[in-house]
């Protein structure tokens, strides 16, 4: 029996847990079943209590105290421990039916998706090539305020592209917190960020300011970070990153405002298409629809 799930990923502060809460609320409003999995061993505050929480197996706080690792090393240790105890996931997820959407909230350490094979190994276990047979897609959140700093935007886009290549599952890339940039970026300009345009670096307003105000005139230390980020090497690096993204041409973004239920619903529709959720659902007979409506009226 097929199962369906979404892996919610992205850098720290991108709004992953907030999106999970909005998605769960939307699913409940539309009478859809969901199973909420928290795989962030440092997360503490939830709008909806997870149905399965990695902290019941291992927590980052315990790892840091008992083993003496820092937060980054501790997160990697937690995921390696999870890979050694995959029954923790299997026993909880295996009984779920195809009516459920499994919502998996991931930590914000992007190295887990882009540099080391921990999350790819987990994904292989969960998908059709592994034990759980989950039709899984990844939703990669990038904070919309990244578009204010174009170098930061291309770095974030590169991390999304790297995750797509490493995980080898369908991806839905999303600009989160769109309410923070509404009105500050013209719609025509925003389209260039939705479908990454390498020429954005050619007319970068921050670069233009750096040219007119050199480090010498401002009295800034030439070896300092600010001077280095305005230097030729940094510009060439950004252009190389932008060109790489343009060459692959696999990344584009949707827009999300979690305060707007229609916006959340639009993201969910892309997720459903990616995992072919609706194609696997049993068609309901008209009499079933009537009975469900009657039961709903009785409960209210």
PDB file of C-alpha atoms in Angstrom:
ATOM      1  CA  UNK A   1       0.000   0.000   0.000  1.00  0.00           C
ATOM      2  CA  UNK A   2       1.350   3.402  -0.983  1.00  0.00           C
ATOM      3  CA  UNK A   3       1.802   6.163   1.532  1.00  0.00           C
ATOM      4  CA  UNK A   4       2.232   9.881   0.952  1.00  0.00           C
ATOM      5  CA  UNK A   5       4.464  12.397   2.666  1.00  0.00           C
ATOM      6  CA  UNK A   6       6.152  15.770   2.464  1.00  0.00           C
ATOM      7  CA  UNK A   7       9.592  16.601   3.855  1.00  0.00           C
ATOM      8  CA  UNK A   8       9.617  20.251   4.986  1.00  0.00           C
ATOM      9  CA  UNK A   9      13.181  21.575   4.768  1.00  0.00           C
ATOM     10  CA  UNK A  10      15.114  24.821   4.550  1.00  0.00           C
ATOM     11  CA  UNK A  11      17.602  27.006   6.431  1.00  0.00           C
ATOM     12  CA  UNK A  12      17.069  27.986  10.065  1.00  0.00           C
ATOM     13  CA  UNK A  13      14.439  30.701  10.416  1.00  0.00           C
ATOM     14  CA  UNK A  14      12.744  29.952   7.082  1.00  0.00           C
ATOM     15  CA  UNK A  15       9.425  29.192   8.815  1.00  0.00           C
ATOM     16  CA  UNK A  16       9.315  25.408   8.473  1.00  0.00           C
ATOM     17  CA  UNK A  17       7.420  24.661  11.700  1.00  0.00           C
ATOM     18  CA  UNK A  18       5.052  27.583  11.074  1.00  0.00           C
ATOM     19  CA  UNK A  19       4.324  26.215   7.600  1.00  0.00           C
ATOM     20  CA  UNK A  20       3.750  22.724   9.028  1.00  0.00           C
ATOM     21  CA  UNK A  21       1.199  24.166  11.468  1.00  0.00           C
ATOM     22  CA  UNK A  22      -0.569  26.097   8.692  1.00  0.00           C
ATOM     23  CA  UNK A  23      -0.570  23.006   6.465  1.00  0.00           C
ATOM     24  CA  UNK A  24      -2.006  20.794   9.217  1.00  0.00           C
ATOM     25  CA  UNK A  25      -4.724  23.357   9.940  1.00  0.00           C
ATOM     26  CA  UNK A  26      -5.592  23.517   6.244  1.00  0.00           C
ATOM     27  CA  UNK A  27      -5.762  19.716   6.032  1.00  0.00           C
ATOM     28  CA  UNK A  28      -8.068  19.597   9.058  1.00  0.00           C
ATOM     29  CA  UNK A  29     -10.287  22.312   7.611  1.00  0.00           C
ATOM     30  CA  UNK A  30     -10.655  20.165   4.506  1.00  0.00           C
ATOM     31  CA  UNK A  31     -11.248  16.963   6.496  1.00  0.00           C
ATOM     32  CA  UNK A  32      -8.016  15.324   5.397  1.00  0.00           C
ATOM     33  CA  UNK A  33      -5.997  13.024   7.632  1.00  0.00           C
ATOM     34  CA  UNK A  34      -2.407  13.856   8.469  1.00  0.00           C
ATOM     35  CA  UNK A  35       0.395  12.425  10.558  1.00  0.00           C
ATOM     36  CA  UNK A  36       2.852  14.976  11.952  1.00  0.00           C
ATOM     37  CA  UNK A  37       6.471  13.899  12.419  1.00  0.00           C
ATOM     38  CA  UNK A  38       9.059  16.137  14.092  1.00  0.00           C
ATOM     39  CA  UNK A  39      12.633  15.216  13.160  1.00  0.00           C
ATOM     40  CA  UNK A  40      14.240  18.311  14.671  1.00  0.00           C
ATOM     41  CA  UNK A  41      15.877  17.125  17.928  1.00  0.00           C
ATOM     42  CA  UNK A  42      16.177  20.741  19.129  1.00  0.00           C
ATOM     43  CA  UNK A  43      12.572  21.859  18.491  1.00  0.00           C
ATOM     44  CA  UNK A  44      10.454  22.622  21.547  1.00  0.00           C
ATOM     45  CA  UNK A  45       7.407  24.737  20.681  1.00  0.00           C
ATOM     46  CA  UNK A  46       4.653  23.348  18.468  1.00  0.00           C
ATOM     47  CA  UNK A  47       1.194  24.588  17.562  1.00  0.00           C
ATOM     48  CA  UNK A  48       0.164  20.950  17.061  1.00  0.00           C
ATOM     49  CA  UNK A  49       1.747  18.214  19.131  1.00  0.00           C
ATOM     50  CA  UNK A  50       3.695  15.824  16.863  1.00  0.00           C
ATOM     51  CA  UNK A  51       2.323  12.322  16.407  1.00  0.00           C
ATOM     52  CA  UNK A  52       5.943  11.160  16.316  1.00  0.00           C
ATOM     53  CA  UNK A  53       8.804  13.154  17.852  1.00  0.00           C
ATOM     54  CA  UNK A  54      12.495  12.335  17.449  1.00  0.00           C
ATOM     55  CA  UNK A  55      13.055  13.723  20.964  1.00  0.00           C
ATOM     56  CA  UNK A  56      11.343  10.590  22.273  1.00  0.00           C
ATOM     57  CA  UNK A  57      14.328   8.743  20.798  1.00  0.00           C
ATOM     58  CA  UNK A  58      17.142  11.292  21.197  1.00  0.00           C
ATOM     59  CA  UNK A  59      17.402  15.023  21.860  1.00  0.00           C
ATOM     60  CA  UNK A  60      20.070  17.534  20.915  1.00  0.00           C
ATOM     61  CA  UNK A  61      20.241  18.828  24.482  1.00  0.00           C
ATOM     62  CA  UNK A  62      21.104  15.363  25.845  1.00  0.00           C
ATOM     63  CA  UNK A  63      23.747  14.811  23.155  1.00  0.00           C
ATOM     64  CA  UNK A  64      25.423  18.148  23.865  1.00  0.00           C
ATOM     65  CA  UNK A  65      25.440  17.519  27.627  1.00  0.00           C
ATOM     66  CA  UNK A  66      26.468  13.868  27.653  1.00  0.00           C
ATOM     67  CA  UNK A  67      28.864  13.707  24.700  1.00  0.00           C
ATOM     68  CA  UNK A  68      30.094  17.286  24.666  1.00  0.00           C
ATOM     69  CA  UNK A  69      29.319  18.015  21.014  1.00  0.00           C
ATOM     70  CA  UNK A  70      28.332  21.431  19.696  1.00  0.00           C
ATOM     71  CA  UNK A  71      24.944  22.093  18.072  1.00  0.00           C
ATOM     72  CA  UNK A  72      26.034  21.226  14.519  1.00  0.00           C
ATOM     73  CA  UNK A  73      27.921  18.067  15.454  1.00  0.00           C
ATOM     74  CA  UNK A  74      25.104  17.147  17.824  1.00  0.00           C
ATOM     75  CA  UNK A  75      22.478  17.333  15.073  1.00  0.00           C
ATOM     76  CA  UNK A  76      24.550  15.084  12.835  1.00  0.00           C
ATOM     77  CA  UNK A  77      24.996  12.629  15.724  1.00  0.00           C
ATOM     78  CA  UNK A  78      21.218  12.617  16.339  1.00  0.00           C
ATOM     79  CA  UNK A  79      20.502  11.745  12.711  1.00  0.00           C
ATOM     80  CA  UNK A  80      23.166   9.056  12.644  1.00  0.00           C
ATOM     81  CA  UNK A  81      21.564   7.621  15.780  1.00  0.00           C
ATOM     82  CA  UNK A  82      18.173   7.730  14.035  1.00  0.00           C
ATOM     83  CA  UNK A  83      19.618   5.820  11.061  1.00  0.00           C
ATOM     84  CA  UNK A  84      20.793   3.147  13.498  1.00  0.00           C
ATOM     85  CA  UNK A  85      17.264   2.942  14.944  1.00  0.00           C
ATOM     86  CA  UNK A  86      15.009   3.190  11.903  1.00  0.00           C
ATOM     87  CA  UNK A  87      12.434   0.939  13.580  1.00  0.00           C
ATOM     88  CA  UNK A  88      11.457   4.092  15.492  1.00  0.00           C
ATOM     89  CA  UNK A  89      10.119   5.500  12.209  1.00  0.00           C
ATOM     90  CA  UNK A  90       9.007   2.265  10.608  1.00  0.00           C
ATOM     91  CA  UNK A  91       6.781   1.098  13.469  1.00  0.00           C
ATOM     92  CA  UNK A  92       4.922   4.422  13.556  1.00  0.00           C
ATOM     93  CA  UNK A  93       4.545   5.049   9.819  1.00  0.00           C
ATOM     94  CA  UNK A  94       4.037   1.535   8.448  1.00  0.00           C
ATOM     95  CA  UNK A  95       0.416   1.144   9.716  1.00  0.00           C
ATOM     96  CA  UNK A  96      -0.719   4.416   8.047  1.00  0.00           C
ATOM     97  CA  UNK A  97      -3.100   4.183   5.110  1.00  0.00           C
ATOM     98  CA  UNK A  98      -3.000   6.076   1.823  1.00  0.00           C
ATOM     99  CA  UNK A  99      -5.517   8.595   3.156  1.00  0.00           C
ATOM    100  CA  UNK A 100      -2.871  10.204   5.366  1.00  0.00           C
ATOM    101  CA  UNK A 101      -0.441  12.934   4.412  1.00  0.00           C
ATOM    102  CA  UNK A 102       2.732  12.463   6.468  1.00  0.00           C
ATOM    103  CA  UNK A 103       4.118  15.925   7.299  1.00  0.00           C
ATOM    104  CA  UNK A 104       7.787  15.727   8.326  1.00  0.00           C
ATOM    105  CA  UNK A 105       9.341  18.790   9.975  1.00  0.00           C
ATOM    106  CA  UNK A 106      13.120  18.847   9.495  1.00  0.00           C
ATOM    107  CA  UNK A 107      15.911  20.792  11.264  1.00  0.00           C
ATOM    108  CA  UNK A 108      17.465  23.894   9.722  1.00  0.00           C
ATOM    109  CA  UNK A 109      21.041  22.661   9.336  1.00  0.00           C
ATOM    110  CA  UNK A 110      21.393  22.612   5.547  1.00  0.00           C
ATOM    111  CA  UNK A 111      24.518  20.419   5.672  1.00  0.00           C
ATOM    112  CA  UNK A 112      22.181  17.522   6.453  1.00  0.00           C
ATOM    113  CA  UNK A 113      20.635  17.870   2.985  1.00  0.00           C
ATOM    114  CA  UNK A 114      23.501  19.208   0.905  1.00  0.00           C
ATOM    115  CA  UNK A 115      26.870  17.957   2.191  1.00  0.00           C
ATOM    116  CA  UNK A 116      26.573  14.656   4.017  1.00  0.00           C
ATOM    117  CA  UNK A 117      24.551  11.541   3.114  1.00  0.00           C
ATOM    118  CA  UNK A 118      22.472  11.396   6.305  1.00  0.00           C
ATOM    119  CA  UNK A 119      19.137  12.704   4.998  1.00  0.00           C
ATOM    120  CA  UNK A 120      19.559  11.036   1.562  1.00  0.00           C
ATOM    121  CA  UNK A 121      19.947   7.705   3.401  1.00  0.00           C
ATOM    122  CA  UNK A 122      16.814   8.435   5.428  1.00  0.00           C
ATOM    123  CA  UNK A 123      14.905   9.345   2.273  1.00  0.00           C
ATOM    124  CA  UNK A 124      15.911   6.093   0.583  1.00  0.00           C
ATOM    125  CA  UNK A 125      14.560   4.169   3.585  1.00  0.00           C
ATOM    126  CA  UNK A 126      11.232   5.980   3.435  1.00  0.00           C
ATOM    127  CA  UNK A 127      10.585   5.994  -0.305  1.00  0.00           C
ATOM    128  CA  UNK A 128       9.651   3.228  -2.722  1.00  0.00           C
ATOM    129  CA  UNK A 129      13.241   2.016  -2.885  1.00  0.00           C
ATOM    130  CA  UNK A 130      13.181   1.403   0.894  1.00  0.00           C
ATOM    131  CA  UNK A 131      11.049  -0.229   3.549  1.00  0.00           C
ATOM    132  CA  UNK A 132       8.165   2.227   3.903  1.00  0.00           C
ATOM    133  CA  UNK A 133       7.050   2.792   0.296  1.00  0.00           C
ATOM    134  CA  UNK A 134       6.204   6.473   0.834  1.00  0.00           C
ATOM    135  CA  UNK A 135       5.560   8.693  -2.177  1.00  0.00           C
ATOM    136  CA  UNK A 136       7.675  11.516  -0.811  1.00  0.00           C
ATOM    137  CA  UNK A 137       8.324  15.035  -1.984  1.00  0.00           C
ATOM    138  CA  UNK A 138      10.464  17.757  -0.448  1.00  0.00           C
ATOM    139  CA  UNK A 139       9.262  21.288   0.190  1.00  0.00           C
ATOM    140  CA  UNK A 140      12.288  23.563   0.511  1.00  0.00           C
ATOM    141  CA  UNK A 141      11.528  26.901   2.178  1.00  0.00           C
ATOM    142  CA  UNK A 142      13.663  29.972   1.576  1.00  0.00           C
ATOM    143  CA  UNK A 143      12.846  33.200   3.380  1.00  0.00           C
ATOM    144  CA  UNK A 144      11.617  35.813   0.895  1.00  0.00           C
ATOM    145  CA  UNK A 145      13.774  38.535   2.485  1.00  0.00           C
ATOM    146  CA  UNK A 146      16.764  36.819   0.822  1.00  0.00           C
ATOM    147  CA  UNK A 147      15.850  38.683  -2.354  1.00  0.00           C
ATOM    148  CA  UNK A 148      16.955  41.957  -0.743  1.00  0.00           C
ATOM    149  CA  UNK A 149      20.568  40.702  -0.802  1.00  0.00           C
ATOM    150  CA  UNK A 150      21.194  39.108  -4.184  1.00  0.00           C
ATOM    151  CA  UNK A 151      24.358  37.288  -3.175  1.00  0.00           C
ATOM    152  CA  UNK A 152      22.426  35.749  -0.279  1.00  0.00           C
ATOM    153  CA  UNK A 153      19.548  34.907  -2.627  1.00  0.00           C
ATOM    154  CA  UNK A 154      21.801  32.975  -5.020  1.00  0.00           C
ATOM    155  CA  UNK A 155      23.486  31.185  -2.098  1.00  0.00           C
ATOM    156  CA  UNK A 156      20.055  30.126  -0.817  1.00  0.00           C
ATOM    157  CA  UNK A 157      18.983  29.037  -4.291  1.00  0.00           C
ATOM    158  CA  UNK A 158      22.182  26.989  -4.606  1.00  0.00           C
ATOM    159  CA  UNK A 159      21.384  25.202  -1.334  1.00  0.00           C
ATOM    160  CA  UNK A 160      17.898  24.373  -2.667  1.00  0.00           C
ATOM    161  CA  UNK A 161      19.391  23.041  -5.912  1.00  0.00           C
ATOM    162  CA  UNK A 162      21.956  20.993  -3.998  1.00  0.00           C
ATOM    163  CA  UNK A 163      19.186  19.406  -1.909  1.00  0.00           C
ATOM    164  CA  UNK A 164      17.247  18.575  -5.080  1.00  0.00           C
ATOM    165  CA  UNK A 165      20.257  16.792  -6.562  1.00  0.00           C
ATOM    166  CA  UNK A 166      21.222  14.992  -3.336  1.00  0.00           C
ATOM    167  CA  UNK A 167      17.766  13.711  -2.391  1.00  0.00           C
ATOM    168  CA  UNK A 168      16.536  12.725  -5.872  1.00  0.00           C
ATOM    169  CA  UNK A 169      12.852  13.155  -5.027  1.00  0.00           C
ATOM    170  CA  UNK A 170      10.273  15.637  -6.367  1.00  0.00           C
ATOM    171  CA  UNK A 171      10.842  19.140  -4.986  1.00  0.00           C
ATOM    172  CA  UNK A 172       8.589  22.124  -4.377  1.00  0.00           C
ATOM    173  CA  UNK A 173      10.686  25.215  -3.670  1.00  0.00           C
ATOM    174  CA  UNK A 174       8.918  27.998  -1.783  1.00  0.00           C
ATOM    175  CA  UNK A 175       9.533  31.624  -0.861  1.00  0.00           C
ATOM    176  CA  UNK A 176       8.179  31.858   2.702  1.00  0.00           C
ATOM    177  CA  UNK A 177       7.091  34.982   4.604  1.00  0.00           C
ATOM    178  CA  UNK A 178       5.952  36.766   1.452  1.00  0.00           C
ATOM    179  CA  UNK A 179       4.031  39.222   3.640  1.00  0.00           C
ATOM    180  CA  UNK A 180       7.420  40.745   4.617  1.00  0.00           C
ATOM    181  CA  UNK A 181       8.268  41.850   1.071  1.00  0.00           C
ATOM    182  CA  UNK A 182       4.834  42.706  -0.311  1.00  0.00           C
ATOM    183  CA  UNK A 183       4.872  46.233  -1.636  1.00  0.00           C
ATOM    184  CA  UNK A 184       8.645  46.579  -1.345  1.00  0.00           C
ATOM    185  CA  UNK A 185       9.489  44.639  -4.524  1.00  0.00           C
ATOM    186  CA  UNK A 186       7.671  45.393  -7.815  1.00  0.00           C
ATOM    187  CA  UNK A 187       5.822  42.412  -9.298  1.00  0.00           C
ATOM    188  CA  UNK A 188       7.853  42.531 -12.514  1.00  0.00           C
ATOM    189  CA  UNK A 189      11.087  42.471 -10.502  1.00  0.00           C
ATOM    190  CA  UNK A 190       9.810  39.643  -8.295  1.00  0.00           C
ATOM    191  CA  UNK A 191       9.364  37.399 -11.346  1.00  0.00           C
ATOM    192  CA  UNK A 192      13.125  37.488 -11.870  1.00  0.00           C
ATOM    193  CA  UNK A 193      13.579  35.902  -8.415  1.00  0.00           C
ATOM    194  CA  UNK A 194      10.774  33.348  -8.851  1.00  0.00           C
ATOM    195  CA  UNK A 195      12.644  31.904 -11.852  1.00  0.00           C
ATOM    196  CA  UNK A 196      16.280  32.664 -10.964  1.00  0.00           C
ATOM    197  CA  UNK A 197      17.811  35.118 -13.427  1.00  0.00           C
ATOM    198  CA  UNK A 198      21.605  35.278 -13.400  1.00  0.00           C
ATOM    199  CA  UNK A 199      21.473  38.810 -14.817  1.00  0.00           C
ATOM    200  CA  UNK A 200      20.160  39.990 -11.431  1.00  0.00           C
ATOM    201  CA  UNK A 201      23.793  40.425 -10.414  1.00  0.00           C
ATOM    202  CA  UNK A 202      24.441  42.807 -13.290  1.00  0.00           C
ATOM    203  CA  UNK A 203      22.070  45.439 -11.910  1.00  0.00           C
ATOM    204  CA  UNK A 204      22.523  44.727  -8.193  1.00  0.00           C
ATOM    205  CA  UNK A 205      21.904  48.030  -6.366  1.00  0.00           C
ATOM    206  CA  UNK A 206      24.145  46.983  -3.458  1.00  0.00           C
ATOM    207  CA  UNK A 207      27.007  46.376  -5.891  1.00  0.00           C
ATOM    208  CA  UNK A 208      26.476  49.771  -7.457  1.00  0.00           C
ATOM    209  CA  UNK A 209      26.757  51.395  -4.031  1.00  0.00           C
ATOM    210  CA  UNK A 210      29.944  49.453  -3.332  1.00  0.00           C
ATOM    211  CA  UNK A 211      31.503  50.796  -6.513  1.00  0.00           C
ATOM    212  CA  UNK A 212      30.732  54.420  -5.673  1.00  0.00           C
ATOM    213  CA  UNK A 213      31.931  54.100  -2.085  1.00  0.00           C
ATOM    214  CA  UNK A 214      35.260  52.277  -2.050  1.00  0.00           C
ATOM    215  CA  UNK A 215      36.943  50.915   1.038  1.00  0.00           C
ATOM    216  CA  UNK A 216      39.622  53.581   0.849  1.00  0.00           C
ATOM    217  CA  UNK A 217      37.211  56.517   0.925  1.00  0.00           C
ATOM    218  CA  UNK A 218      35.277  55.038   3.821  1.00  0.00           C
ATOM    219  CA  UNK A 219      38.383  54.163   5.803  1.00  0.00           C
ATOM    220  CA  UNK A 220      37.377  50.497   6.019  1.00  0.00           C
ATOM    221  CA  UNK A 221      40.001  47.845   6.695  1.00  0.00           C
ATOM    222  CA  UNK A 222      40.754  46.259   3.263  1.00  0.00           C
ATOM    223  CA  UNK A 223      41.175  42.861   4.940  1.00  0.00           C
ATOM    224  CA  UNK A 224      37.815  43.103   6.722  1.00  0.00           C
ATOM    225  CA  UNK A 225      34.732  41.101   5.786  1.00  0.00           C
ATOM    226  CA  UNK A 226      32.888  44.148   4.420  1.00  0.00           C
ATOM    227  CA  UNK A 227      35.718  45.001   2.026  1.00  0.00           C
ATOM    228  CA  UNK A 228      36.154  41.400   0.938  1.00  0.00           C
ATOM    229  CA  UNK A 229      32.444  41.056   0.158  1.00  0.00           C
ATOM    230  CA  UNK A 230      32.663  44.147  -2.042  1.00  0.00           C
ATOM    231  CA  UNK A 231      35.801  42.904  -3.809  1.00  0.00           C
ATOM    232  CA  UNK A 232      36.305  41.365  -7.218  1.00  0.00           C
ATOM    233  CA  UNK A 233      36.795  37.789  -5.971  1.00  0.00           C
ATOM    234  CA  UNK A 234      33.461  37.815  -4.173  1.00  0.00           C
ATOM    235  CA  UNK A 235      31.715  39.173  -7.269  1.00  0.00           C
ATOM    236  CA  UNK A 236      33.265  36.492  -9.461  1.00  0.00           C
ATOM    237  CA  UNK A 237      32.171  33.817  -6.985  1.00  0.00           C
ATOM    238  CA  UNK A 238      28.588  35.112  -7.045  1.00  0.00           C
ATOM    239  CA  UNK A 239      28.546  35.182 -10.834  1.00  0.00           C
ATOM    240  CA  UNK A 240      29.881  31.619 -10.964  1.00  0.00           C
ATOM    241  CA  UNK A 241      27.148  30.456  -8.538  1.00  0.00           C
ATOM    242  CA  UNK A 242      24.459  32.285 -10.544  1.00  0.00           C
ATOM    243  CA  UNK A 243      25.736  30.786 -13.796  1.00  0.00           C
ATOM    244  CA  UNK A 244      25.737  27.278 -12.286  1.00  0.00           C
ATOM    245  CA  UNK A 245      22.105  27.702 -11.206  1.00  0.00           C
ATOM    246  CA  UNK A 246      21.268  28.999 -14.680  1.00  0.00           C
ATOM    247  CA  UNK A 247      23.035  26.060 -16.353  1.00  0.00           C
ATOM    248  CA  UNK A 248      21.061  23.477 -14.354  1.00  0.00           C
ATOM    249  CA  UNK A 249      17.833  25.477 -14.678  1.00  0.00           C
ATOM    250  CA  UNK A 250      15.871  23.226 -12.298  1.00  0.00           C
ATOM    251  CA  UNK A 251      14.959  25.686  -9.530  1.00  0.00           C
ATOM    252  CA  UNK A 252      11.895  27.905  -9.412  1.00  0.00           C
ATOM    253  CA  UNK A 253       9.901  29.182  -6.455  1.00  0.00           C
ATOM    254  CA  UNK A 254       6.289  29.374  -5.344  1.00  0.00           C
ATOM    255  CA  UNK A 255       5.114  32.138  -3.019  1.00  0.00           C
ATOM    256  CA  UNK A 256       3.770  31.463   0.474  1.00  0.00           C
ATOM    257  CA  UNK A 257       1.964  33.616   3.002  1.00  0.00           C
ATOM    258  CA  UNK A 258       0.949  31.349   5.899  1.00  0.00           C
ATOM    259  CA  UNK A 259      -1.628  33.905   7.031  1.00  0.00           C
ATOM    260  CA  UNK A 260      -3.517  33.335   3.775  1.00  0.00           C
ATOM    261  CA  UNK A 261      -5.252  29.942   3.644  1.00  0.00           C
ATOM    262  CA  UNK A 262      -5.561  30.139  -0.152  1.00  0.00           C
ATOM    263  CA  UNK A 263      -1.778  30.504  -0.348  1.00  0.00           C
ATOM    264  CA  UNK A 264      -1.292  27.422   1.853  1.00  0.00           C
ATOM    265  CA  UNK A 265      -3.847  25.536  -0.254  1.00  0.00           C
ATOM    266  CA  UNK A 266      -1.988  26.438  -3.441  1.00  0.00           C
ATOM    267  CA  UNK A 267       1.276  25.020  -2.045  1.00  0.00           C
ATOM    268  CA  UNK A 268      -0.574  21.862  -0.960  1.00  0.00           C
ATOM    269  CA  UNK A 269      -1.959  21.402  -4.477  1.00  0.00           C
ATOM    270  CA  UNK A 270       1.591  21.364  -5.860  1.00  0.00           C
ATOM    271  CA  UNK A 271       2.628  18.870  -3.179  1.00  0.00           C
ATOM    272  CA  UNK A 272      -0.349  16.630  -4.010  1.00  0.00           C
ATOM    273  CA  UNK A 273       0.542  16.730  -7.710  1.00  0.00           C
ATOM    274  CA  UNK A 274       4.185  15.894  -6.984  1.00  0.00           C
ATOM    275  CA  UNK A 275       3.302  12.805  -4.922  1.00  0.00           C
ATOM    276  CA  UNK A 276       0.226  11.900  -7.044  1.00  0.00           C
ATOM    277  CA  UNK A 277      -1.926  11.875  -3.939  1.00  0.00           C
ATOM    278  CA  UNK A 278      -5.351  12.224  -5.548  1.00  0.00           C
ATOM    279  CA  UNK A 279      -4.685   9.559  -8.178  1.00  0.00           C
ATOM    280  CA  UNK A 280      -4.371   6.920  -5.440  1.00  0.00           C
ATOM    281  CA  UNK A 281      -7.552   7.812  -3.554  1.00  0.00           C
ATOM    282  CA  UNK A 282     -10.566   5.532  -3.844  1.00  0.00           C
ATOM    283  CA  UNK A 283     -13.446   7.279  -5.632  1.00  0.00           C
ATOM    284  CA  UNK A 284     -16.402   7.785  -3.335  1.00  0.00           C
ATOM    285  CA  UNK A 285     -19.895   6.707  -4.252  1.00  0.00           C
ATOM    286  CA  UNK A 286     -22.570   9.438  -4.040  1.00  0.00           C
ATOM    287  CA  UNK A 287     -24.233   7.570  -1.156  1.00  0.00           C
ATOM    288  CA  UNK A 288     -20.940   7.772   0.814  1.00  0.00           C
ATOM    289  CA  UNK A 289     -20.834  11.529   0.315  1.00  0.00           C
ATOM    290  CA  UNK A 290     -24.405  11.860   1.579  1.00  0.00           C
ATOM    291  CA  UNK A 291     -23.693   9.713   4.636  1.00  0.00           C
ATOM    292  CA  UNK A 292     -20.592  11.728   5.477  1.00  0.00           C
ATOM    293  CA  UNK A 293     -22.500  15.005   5.162  1.00  0.00           C
ATOM    294  CA  UNK A 294     -25.291  13.609   7.364  1.00  0.00           C
ATOM    295  CA  UNK A 295     -22.793  12.471  10.014  1.00  0.00           C
ATOM    296  CA  UNK A 296     -21.088  15.880   9.953  1.00  0.00           C
ATOM    297  CA  UNK A 297     -24.435  17.614  10.511  1.00  0.00           C
ATOM    298  CA  UNK A 298     -25.251  15.281  13.417  1.00  0.00           C
ATOM    299  CA  UNK A 299     -21.863  15.988  15.060  1.00  0.00           C
ATOM    300  CA  UNK A 300     -22.369  19.749  14.737  1.00  0.00           C
TER     301      UNK A 300
END
